[in-house]
CSV table of C-alpha atoms in Angstrom, one decimal:
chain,number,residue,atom,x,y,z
A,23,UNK,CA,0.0,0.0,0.0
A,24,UNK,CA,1.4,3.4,-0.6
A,25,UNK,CA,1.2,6.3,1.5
A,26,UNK,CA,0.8,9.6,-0.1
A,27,UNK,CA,-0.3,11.8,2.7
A,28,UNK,CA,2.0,13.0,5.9
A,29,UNK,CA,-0.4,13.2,9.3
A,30,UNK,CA,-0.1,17.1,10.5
A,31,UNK,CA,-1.5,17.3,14.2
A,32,UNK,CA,0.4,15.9,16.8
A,33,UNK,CA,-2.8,13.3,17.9
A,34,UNK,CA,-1.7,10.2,19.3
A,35,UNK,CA,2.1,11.4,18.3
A,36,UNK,CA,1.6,10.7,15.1
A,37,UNK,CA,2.5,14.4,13.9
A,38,UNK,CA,4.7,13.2,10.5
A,39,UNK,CA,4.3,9.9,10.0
A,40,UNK,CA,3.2,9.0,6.8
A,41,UNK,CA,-0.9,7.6,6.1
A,42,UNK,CA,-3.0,6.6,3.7
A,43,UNK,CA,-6.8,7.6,3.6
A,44,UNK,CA,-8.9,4.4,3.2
A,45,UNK,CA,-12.2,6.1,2.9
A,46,UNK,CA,-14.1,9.8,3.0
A,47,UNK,CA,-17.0,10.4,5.4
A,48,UNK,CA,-19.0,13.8,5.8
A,49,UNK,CA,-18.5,16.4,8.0
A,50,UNK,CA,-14.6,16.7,6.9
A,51,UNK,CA,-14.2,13.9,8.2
A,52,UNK,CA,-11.7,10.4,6.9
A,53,UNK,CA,-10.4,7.0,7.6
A,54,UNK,CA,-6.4,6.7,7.9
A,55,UNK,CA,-4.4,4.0,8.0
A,56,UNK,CA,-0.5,4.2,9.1
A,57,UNK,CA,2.1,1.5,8.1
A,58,UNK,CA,2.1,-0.3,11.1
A,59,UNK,CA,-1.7,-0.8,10.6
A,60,UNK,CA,-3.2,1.6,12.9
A,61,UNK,CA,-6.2,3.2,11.7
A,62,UNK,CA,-8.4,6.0,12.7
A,63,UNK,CA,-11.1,8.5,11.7
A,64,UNK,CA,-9.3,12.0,11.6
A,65,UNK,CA,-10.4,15.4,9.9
A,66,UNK,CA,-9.2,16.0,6.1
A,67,UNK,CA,-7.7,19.0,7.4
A,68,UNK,CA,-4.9,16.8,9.7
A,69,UNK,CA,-3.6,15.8,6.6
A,70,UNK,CA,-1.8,16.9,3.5
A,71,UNK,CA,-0.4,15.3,0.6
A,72,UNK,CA,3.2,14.4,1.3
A,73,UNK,CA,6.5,16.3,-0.4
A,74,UNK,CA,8.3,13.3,-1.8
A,75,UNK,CA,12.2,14.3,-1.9
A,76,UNK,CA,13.9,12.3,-4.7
């Protein structure tokens, strides 16, 4: 699985890691899942599209 986006707030220390978002809700609202497997339901606006450096 590839993980495009980079988690911004600093919820559960997770502030950098890298996530993937599994599915959209309303409200703002998504489903993120971290390499290690942990998931949870987060607002679109804790994450943003990660700056790959080459």
């Amino acid at each position: 699985m590839e993980y495009p986006y980079v988690y911004r707030w600093n919820r559960q220390d997770r502030k950098g890691q890298r996530c993937a978002v599994t599915a959209r809700g309303t409200m703002n609202s998504c489903r993120v899942e971290f390499p290690d497997g942990y998931r949870m339901i987060t607002s679109r606006n804790a994450i943003a599209k990660a700056k790959d450096t080459p």
